PDB file of C-alpha atoms in Angstrom:
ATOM      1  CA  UNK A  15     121.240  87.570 102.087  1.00  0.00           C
ATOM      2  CA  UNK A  16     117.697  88.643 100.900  1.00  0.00           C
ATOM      3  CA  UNK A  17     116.804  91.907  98.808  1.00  0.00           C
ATOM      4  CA  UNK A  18     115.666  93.045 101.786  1.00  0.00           C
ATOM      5  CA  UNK A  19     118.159  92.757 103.986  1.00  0.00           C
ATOM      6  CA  UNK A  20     120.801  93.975 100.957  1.00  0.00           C
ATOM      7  CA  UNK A  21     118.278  97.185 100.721  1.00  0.00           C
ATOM      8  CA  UNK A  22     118.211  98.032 104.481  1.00  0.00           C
ATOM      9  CA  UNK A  23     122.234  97.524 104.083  1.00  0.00           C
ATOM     10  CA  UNK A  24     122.697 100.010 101.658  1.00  0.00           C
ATOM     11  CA  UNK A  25     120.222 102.396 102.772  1.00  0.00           C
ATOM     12  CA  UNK A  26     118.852 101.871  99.010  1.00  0.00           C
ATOM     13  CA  UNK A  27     114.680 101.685  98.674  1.00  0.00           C
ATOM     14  CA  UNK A  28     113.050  98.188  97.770  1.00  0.00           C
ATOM     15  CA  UNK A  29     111.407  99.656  94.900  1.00  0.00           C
ATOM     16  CA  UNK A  30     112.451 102.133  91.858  1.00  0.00           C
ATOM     17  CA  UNK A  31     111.473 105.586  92.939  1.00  0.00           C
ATOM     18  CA  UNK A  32     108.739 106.890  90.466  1.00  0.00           C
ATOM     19  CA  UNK A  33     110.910 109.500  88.847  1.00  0.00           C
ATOM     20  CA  UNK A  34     113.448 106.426  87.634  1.00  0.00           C
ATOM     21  CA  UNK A  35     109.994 104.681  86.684  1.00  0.00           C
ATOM     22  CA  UNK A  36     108.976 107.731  84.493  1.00  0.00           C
ATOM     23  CA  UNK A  37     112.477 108.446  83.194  1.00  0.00           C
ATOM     24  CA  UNK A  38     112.581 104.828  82.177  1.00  0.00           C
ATOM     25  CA  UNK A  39     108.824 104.416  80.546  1.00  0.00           C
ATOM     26  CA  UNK A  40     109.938 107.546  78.641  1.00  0.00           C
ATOM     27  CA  UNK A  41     113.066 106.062  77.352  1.00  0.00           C
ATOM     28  CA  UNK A  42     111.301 102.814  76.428  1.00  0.00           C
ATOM     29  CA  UNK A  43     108.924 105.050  74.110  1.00  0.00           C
ATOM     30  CA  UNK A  44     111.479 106.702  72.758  1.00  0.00           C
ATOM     31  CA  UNK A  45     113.627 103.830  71.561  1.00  0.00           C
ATOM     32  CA  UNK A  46     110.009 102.175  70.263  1.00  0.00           C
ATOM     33  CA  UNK A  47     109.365 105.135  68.286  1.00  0.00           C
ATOM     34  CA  UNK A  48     113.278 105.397  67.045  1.00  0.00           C
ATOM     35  CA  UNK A  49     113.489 101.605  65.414  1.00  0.00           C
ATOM     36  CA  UNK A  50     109.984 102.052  64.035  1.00  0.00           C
ATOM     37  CA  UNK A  51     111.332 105.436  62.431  1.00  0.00           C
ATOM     38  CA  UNK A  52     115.038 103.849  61.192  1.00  0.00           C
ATOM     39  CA  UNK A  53     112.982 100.851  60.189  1.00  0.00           C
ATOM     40  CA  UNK A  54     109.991 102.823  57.686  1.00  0.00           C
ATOM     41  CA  UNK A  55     112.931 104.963  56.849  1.00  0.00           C
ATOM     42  CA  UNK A  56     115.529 103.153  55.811  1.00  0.00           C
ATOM     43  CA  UNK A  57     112.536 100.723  53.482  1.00  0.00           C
ATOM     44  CA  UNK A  58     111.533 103.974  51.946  1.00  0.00           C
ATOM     45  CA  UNK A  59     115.015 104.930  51.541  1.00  0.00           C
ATOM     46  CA  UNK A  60     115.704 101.101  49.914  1.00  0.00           C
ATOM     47  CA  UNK A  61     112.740 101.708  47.665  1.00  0.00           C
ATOM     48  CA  UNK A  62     113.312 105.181  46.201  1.00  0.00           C
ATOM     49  CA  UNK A  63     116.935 104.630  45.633  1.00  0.00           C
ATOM     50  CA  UNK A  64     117.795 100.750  45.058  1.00  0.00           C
ATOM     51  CA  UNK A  65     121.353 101.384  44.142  1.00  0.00           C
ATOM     52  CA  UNK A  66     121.954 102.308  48.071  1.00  0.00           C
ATOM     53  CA  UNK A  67     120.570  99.616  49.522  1.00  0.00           C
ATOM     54  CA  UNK A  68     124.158  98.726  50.733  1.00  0.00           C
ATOM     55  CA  UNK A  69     124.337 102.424  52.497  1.00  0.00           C
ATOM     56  CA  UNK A  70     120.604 101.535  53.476  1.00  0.00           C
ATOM     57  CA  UNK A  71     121.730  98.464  55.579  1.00  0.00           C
ATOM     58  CA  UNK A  72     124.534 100.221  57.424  1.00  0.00           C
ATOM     59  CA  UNK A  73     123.098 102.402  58.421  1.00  0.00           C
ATOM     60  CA  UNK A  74     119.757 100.888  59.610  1.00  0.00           C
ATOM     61  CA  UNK A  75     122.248  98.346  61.720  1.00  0.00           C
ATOM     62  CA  UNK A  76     124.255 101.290  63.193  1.00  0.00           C
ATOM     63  CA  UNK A  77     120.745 103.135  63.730  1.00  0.00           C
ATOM     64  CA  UNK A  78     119.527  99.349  65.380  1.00  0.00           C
ATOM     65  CA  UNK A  79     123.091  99.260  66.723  1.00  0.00           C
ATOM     66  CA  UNK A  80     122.352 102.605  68.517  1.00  0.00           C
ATOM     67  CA  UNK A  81     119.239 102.088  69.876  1.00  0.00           C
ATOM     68  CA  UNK A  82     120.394  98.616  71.465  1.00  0.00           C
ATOM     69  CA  UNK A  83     122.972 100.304  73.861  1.00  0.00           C
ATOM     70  CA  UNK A  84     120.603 102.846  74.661  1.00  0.00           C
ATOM     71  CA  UNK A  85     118.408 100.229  75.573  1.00  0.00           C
ATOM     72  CA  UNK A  86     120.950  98.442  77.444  1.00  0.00           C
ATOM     73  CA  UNK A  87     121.694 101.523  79.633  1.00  0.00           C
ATOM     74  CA  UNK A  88     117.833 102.192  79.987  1.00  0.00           C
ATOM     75  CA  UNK A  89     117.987  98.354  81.558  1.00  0.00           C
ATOM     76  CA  UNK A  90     120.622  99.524  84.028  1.00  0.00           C
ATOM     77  CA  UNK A  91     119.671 102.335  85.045  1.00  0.00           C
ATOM     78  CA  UNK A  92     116.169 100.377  86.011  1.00  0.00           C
ATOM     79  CA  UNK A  93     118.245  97.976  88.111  1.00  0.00           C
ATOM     80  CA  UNK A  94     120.137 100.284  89.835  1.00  0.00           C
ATOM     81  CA  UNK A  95     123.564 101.902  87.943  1.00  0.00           C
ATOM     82  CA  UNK A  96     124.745 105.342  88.341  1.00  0.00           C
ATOM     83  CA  UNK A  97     127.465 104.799  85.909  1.00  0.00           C
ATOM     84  CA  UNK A  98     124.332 104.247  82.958  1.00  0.00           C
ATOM     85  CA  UNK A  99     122.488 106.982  84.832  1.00  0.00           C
ATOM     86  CA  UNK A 100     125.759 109.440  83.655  1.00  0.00           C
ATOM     87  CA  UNK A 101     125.416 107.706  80.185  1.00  0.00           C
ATOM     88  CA  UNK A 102     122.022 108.843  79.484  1.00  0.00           C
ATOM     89  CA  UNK A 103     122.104 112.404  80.427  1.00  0.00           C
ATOM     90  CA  UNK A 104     125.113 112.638  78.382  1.00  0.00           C
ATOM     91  CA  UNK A 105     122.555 111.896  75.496  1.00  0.00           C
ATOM     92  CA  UNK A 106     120.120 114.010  77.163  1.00  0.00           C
ATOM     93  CA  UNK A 107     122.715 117.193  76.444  1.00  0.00           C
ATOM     94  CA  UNK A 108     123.774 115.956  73.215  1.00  0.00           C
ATOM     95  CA  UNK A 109     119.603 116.444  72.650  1.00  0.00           C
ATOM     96  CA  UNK A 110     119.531 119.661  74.522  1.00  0.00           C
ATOM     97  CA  UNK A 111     122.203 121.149  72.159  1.00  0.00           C
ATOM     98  CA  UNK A 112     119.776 119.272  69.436  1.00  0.00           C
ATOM     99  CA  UNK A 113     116.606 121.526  70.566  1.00  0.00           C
ATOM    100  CA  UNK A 114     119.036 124.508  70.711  1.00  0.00           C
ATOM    101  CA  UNK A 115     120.244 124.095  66.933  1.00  0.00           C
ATOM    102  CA  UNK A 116     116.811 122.859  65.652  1.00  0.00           C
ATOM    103  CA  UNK A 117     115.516 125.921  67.602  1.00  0.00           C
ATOM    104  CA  UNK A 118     117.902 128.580  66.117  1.00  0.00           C
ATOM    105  CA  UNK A 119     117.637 127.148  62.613  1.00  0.00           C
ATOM    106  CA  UNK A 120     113.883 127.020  62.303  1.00  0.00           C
ATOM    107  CA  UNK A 121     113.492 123.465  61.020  1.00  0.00           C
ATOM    108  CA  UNK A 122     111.149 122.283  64.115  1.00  0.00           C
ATOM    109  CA  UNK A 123     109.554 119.335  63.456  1.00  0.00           C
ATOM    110  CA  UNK A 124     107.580 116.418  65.081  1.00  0.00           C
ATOM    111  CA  UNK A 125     111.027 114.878  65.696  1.00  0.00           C
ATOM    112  CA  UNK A 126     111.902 117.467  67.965  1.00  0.00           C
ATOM    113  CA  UNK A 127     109.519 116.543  71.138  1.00  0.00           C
ATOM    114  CA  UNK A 128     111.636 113.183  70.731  1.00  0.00           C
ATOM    115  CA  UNK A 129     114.382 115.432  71.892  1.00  0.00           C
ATOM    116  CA  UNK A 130     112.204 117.033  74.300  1.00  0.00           C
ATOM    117  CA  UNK A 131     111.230 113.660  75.919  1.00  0.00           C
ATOM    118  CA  UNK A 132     114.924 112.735  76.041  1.00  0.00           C
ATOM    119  CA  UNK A 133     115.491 115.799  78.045  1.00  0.00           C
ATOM    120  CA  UNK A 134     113.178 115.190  80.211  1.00  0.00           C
ATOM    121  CA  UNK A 135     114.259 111.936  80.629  1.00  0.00           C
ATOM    122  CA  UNK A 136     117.404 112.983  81.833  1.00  0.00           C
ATOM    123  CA  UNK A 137     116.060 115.622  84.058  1.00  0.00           C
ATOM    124  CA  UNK A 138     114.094 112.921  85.834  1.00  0.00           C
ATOM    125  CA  UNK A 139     117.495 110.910  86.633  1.00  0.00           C
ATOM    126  CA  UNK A 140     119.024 113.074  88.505  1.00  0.00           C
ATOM    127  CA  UNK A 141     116.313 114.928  90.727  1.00  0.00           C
ATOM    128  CA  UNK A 142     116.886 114.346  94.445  1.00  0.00           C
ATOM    129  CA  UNK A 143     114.331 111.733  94.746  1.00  0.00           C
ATOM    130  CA  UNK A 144     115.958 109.310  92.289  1.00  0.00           C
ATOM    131  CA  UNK A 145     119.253 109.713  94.184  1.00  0.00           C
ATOM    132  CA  UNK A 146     118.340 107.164  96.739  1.00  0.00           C
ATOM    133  CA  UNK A 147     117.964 104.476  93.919  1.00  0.00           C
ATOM    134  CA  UNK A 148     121.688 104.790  92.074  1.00  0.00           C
ATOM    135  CA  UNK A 149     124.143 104.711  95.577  1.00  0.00           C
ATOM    136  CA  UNK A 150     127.062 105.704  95.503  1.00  0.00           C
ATOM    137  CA  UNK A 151     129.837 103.286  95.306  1.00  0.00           C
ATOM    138  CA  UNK A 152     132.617 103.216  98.257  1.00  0.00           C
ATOM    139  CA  UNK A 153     135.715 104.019  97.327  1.00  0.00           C
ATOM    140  CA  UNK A 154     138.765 101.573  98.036  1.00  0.00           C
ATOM    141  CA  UNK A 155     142.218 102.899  99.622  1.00  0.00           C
ATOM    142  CA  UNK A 156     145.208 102.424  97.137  1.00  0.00           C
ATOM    143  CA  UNK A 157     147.820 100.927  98.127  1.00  0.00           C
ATOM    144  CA  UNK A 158     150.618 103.163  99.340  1.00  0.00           C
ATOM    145  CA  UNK A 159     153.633 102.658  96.875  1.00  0.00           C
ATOM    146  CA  UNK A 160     156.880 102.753  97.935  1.00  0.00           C
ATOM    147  CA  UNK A 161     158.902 105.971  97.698  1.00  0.00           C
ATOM    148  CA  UNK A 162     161.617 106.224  95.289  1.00  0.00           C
ATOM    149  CA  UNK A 163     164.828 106.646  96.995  1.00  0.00           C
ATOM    150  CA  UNK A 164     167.322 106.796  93.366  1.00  0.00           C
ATOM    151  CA  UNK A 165     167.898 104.993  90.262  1.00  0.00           C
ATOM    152  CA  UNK A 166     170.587 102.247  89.916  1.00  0.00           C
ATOM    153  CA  UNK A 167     173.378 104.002  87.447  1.00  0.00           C
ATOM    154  CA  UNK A 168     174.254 100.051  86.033  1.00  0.00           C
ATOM    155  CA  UNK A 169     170.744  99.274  85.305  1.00  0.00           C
ATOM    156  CA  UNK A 170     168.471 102.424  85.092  1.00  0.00           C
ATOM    157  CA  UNK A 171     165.928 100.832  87.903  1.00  0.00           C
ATOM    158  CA  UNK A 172     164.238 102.608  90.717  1.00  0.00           C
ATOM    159  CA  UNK A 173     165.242 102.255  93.945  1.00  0.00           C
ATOM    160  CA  UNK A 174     162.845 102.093  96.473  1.00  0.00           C
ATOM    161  CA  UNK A 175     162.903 102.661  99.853  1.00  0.00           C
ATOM    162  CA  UNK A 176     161.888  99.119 102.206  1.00  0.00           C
ATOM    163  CA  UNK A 177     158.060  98.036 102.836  1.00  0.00           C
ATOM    164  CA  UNK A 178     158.465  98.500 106.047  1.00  0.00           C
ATOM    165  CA  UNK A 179     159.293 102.002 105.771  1.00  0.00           C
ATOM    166  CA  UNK A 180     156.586 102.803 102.939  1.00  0.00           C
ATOM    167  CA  UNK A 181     153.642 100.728 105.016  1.00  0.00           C
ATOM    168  CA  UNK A 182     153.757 102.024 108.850  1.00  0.00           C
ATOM    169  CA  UNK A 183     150.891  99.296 109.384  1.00  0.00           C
TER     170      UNK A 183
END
């Protein structure tokens, strides 16, 4: 089966709607502009303070750490998953309540229109014209269990009544 013919299948368009494009590019720059900030900081950090260059390292990894799933879900979201999709506007609130507190506190800096561009980011994912590029997934019946009729009294186990009662197939 072709792209093509998987597309026409799922009703889902050949190419990323530019909204998902956007939201993406503006991810990308983000995540550029966050290791290049751990990175200067954390060598500043090393250099000032030499006895926490262990603390230093940590945290630059967890920072790198960080900004490698984020990438990861920026990835998947470009091919196609709603489940990422939900991951990244839960870090687009997590950076609205950011702006809020930043906002309300005073302490506004160039490091808050990374927030803003996260937002926005976010925003993009979920306007109606990206919907046609994350589809939703059918769900599967569960299986119908069998009804419990009692419990044995010599061995504590269910009793259930027969398949054939539980499954009128």
């Amino acid at each position: 089966m072709t792209t093509d013919e998987r597309a026409q299948e799922t009703g889902r368009p050949r190419q990323q709607p530019p909204v998902v494009i956007a939201a993406v590019s503006i991810w990308a720059v983000v995540l550029v502009e966050r290791i290049v900030v751990f990175s200067v900081m954390s060598v500043l950090s090393a250099l000032r303070e030499p006895d926490l260059l262990p603390a230093t390292v940590v945290a630059w990894v967890l920072g790198l750490g960080i900004c490698a799933l984020l990438a990861w879900a920026t990835l998947l979201v470009w091919r196609g998953s709603g489940t990422a999709r939900v991951w990244l506007g839960v870090m687009g609130a997590f950076a609205v309540v950011n702006v809020v507190v930043v906002a309300l506190t005073g302490n506004a800096s160039w490091l808050t229109l990374e927030a803003v561009a996260v937002i926005a980011a976010a925003v993009l994912l979920w306007l109606p014209s990206a919907r046609p590029w994350f589809p939703r997934v059918e769900r599967r019946p569960r299986v119908q269990e069998p009804r419990t009729i009692g419990w044995d009294p010599q061995t504590g186990e269910r009793i259930t009544e027969p398949r054939e009662v539980a499954d009128p197939r």
